[in-house]
Amino acid sequence: MPTYRFQPVPWTAKKSVPCTVCGKKVRRQRTFEQTLNPFNKTADGRVKTIKDIYPELQAKAAAWQAEPETHPKCEAGESRG
């Protein structure tokens, strides 16, 4: 059985937000991705194109950027600084 590799369509987002515990800046970077493949379809059944995928990735990235973040050490209850 052959292995199929589909073209990835990535969108990298960065955010710098205050920690919910200590207030210092937390920097995060995340890559959102979909692939161009015959199984990735729109609601009306068409195969998605890059023009269909990018707005979805940007919306997911914007939702992620709005979420608050906490330093791992602050979550564990350790002191920072």
CSV table of C-alpha atoms in Angstrom, one decimal:
chain,number,residue,atom,x,y,z
A,1,MET,CA,0.0,0.0,0.0
A,2,PRO,CA,1.5,3.4,-1.0
A,3,THR,CA,2.1,6.2,1.4
A,4,TYR,CA,0.5,9.5,0.4
A,5,ARG,CA,2.0,12.8,1.6
A,6,PHE,CA,-0.2,15.8,1.3
A,7,GLN,CA,1.1,19.4,1.2
A,8,PRO,CA,0.9,21.1,4.6
A,9,VAL,CA,-0.5,24.6,4.9
A,10,PRO,CA,1.0,26.1,8.1
A,11,TRP,CA,0.3,29.3,9.9
A,12,THR,CA,2.6,30.3,12.7
A,13,ALA,CA,1.3,32.6,15.5
A,14,LYS,CA,3.1,34.3,18.4
A,15,LYS,CA,1.8,35.9,21.5
A,16,SER,CA,3.2,37.8,24.5
A,17,VAL,CA,0.7,38.1,27.3
A,18,PRO,CA,1.0,38.7,31.1
A,19,CYS,CA,1.1,35.6,33.3
A,20,THR,CA,-2.1,35.0,35.1
A,21,VAL,CA,-0.3,34.5,38.4
A,22,CYS,CA,2.8,36.7,38.5
A,23,GLY,CA,2.0,39.3,35.8
A,24,LYS,CA,5.3,38.9,34.0
A,25,LYS,CA,5.2,38.4,30.2
A,26,VAL,CA,4.8,34.9,28.8
A,27,ARG,CA,5.9,34.3,25.3
A,28,ARG,CA,4.5,31.5,23.2
A,29,GLN,CA,4.7,30.4,19.6
A,30,ARG,CA,2.4,27.8,18.0
A,31,THR,CA,2.0,26.5,14.4
A,32,PHE,CA,-1.5,25.7,13.2
A,33,GLU,CA,-1.7,23.5,10.2
A,34,GLN,CA,-4.1,21.8,7.7
A,35,THR,CA,-3.2,19.8,4.6
A,36,LEU,CA,-4.3,20.1,1.0
A,37,ASN,CA,-5.9,16.7,0.5
A,38,PRO,CA,-9.1,15.3,-1.1
A,39,PHE,CA,-10.6,14.5,2.4
A,40,ASN,CA,-10.3,18.1,3.7
A,41,LYS,CA,-13.6,19.6,2.4
A,42,THR,CA,-15.7,22.7,3.0
A,43,ALA,CA,-19.3,22.5,4.4
A,44,ASP,CA,-20.7,22.3,0.8
A,45,GLY,CA,-18.5,19.4,-0.1
A,46,ARG,CA,-15.8,21.1,-2.2
A,47,VAL,CA,-12.1,20.3,-1.6
A,48,LYS,CA,-10.5,23.1,0.4
A,49,THR,CA,-8.0,25.3,-1.3
A,50,ILE,CA,-5.3,27.4,0.3
A,51,LYS,CA,-7.6,30.4,0.1
A,52,ASP,CA,-10.2,28.4,2.1
A,53,ILE,CA,-7.6,27.1,4.7
A,54,TYR,CA,-5.8,30.3,5.6
A,55,PRO,CA,-8.8,32.2,7.0
A,56,GLU,CA,-9.6,29.2,9.2
A,57,LEU,CA,-6.0,29.0,10.5
A,58,GLN,CA,-5.9,32.7,11.2
A,59,ALA,CA,-9.2,32.4,13.1
A,60,LYS,CA,-7.8,29.5,15.2
A,61,ALA,CA,-4.6,31.5,15.8
A,62,ALA,CA,-6.6,34.6,16.9
A,63,ALA,CA,-8.6,32.5,19.4
A,64,TRP,CA,-5.4,31.0,20.8
A,65,GLN,CA,-3.8,34.4,21.1
A,66,ALA,CA,-6.7,35.7,23.2
A,67,GLU,CA,-6.3,32.9,25.7
A,68,PRO,CA,-4.5,33.7,29.0
A,69,GLU,CA,-1.2,31.9,29.8
A,70,THR,CA,0.6,31.0,33.0
A,71,HIS,CA,4.3,30.2,33.4
A,72,PRO,CA,5.0,26.5,34.1
A,73,LYS,CA,6.7,27.4,37.4
A,74,CYS,CA,3.8,29.6,38.5
A,75,GLU,CA,1.4,26.7,37.8
A,76,ALA,CA,3.5,24.4,39.9
A,77,GLY,CA,3.5,26.9,42.8
A,78,GLU,CA,7.2,27.8,42.6
A,79,SER,CA,8.4,31.3,43.0
A,80,ARG,CA,9.6,33.2,39.9
A,81,GLY,CA,12.3,35.8,39.8
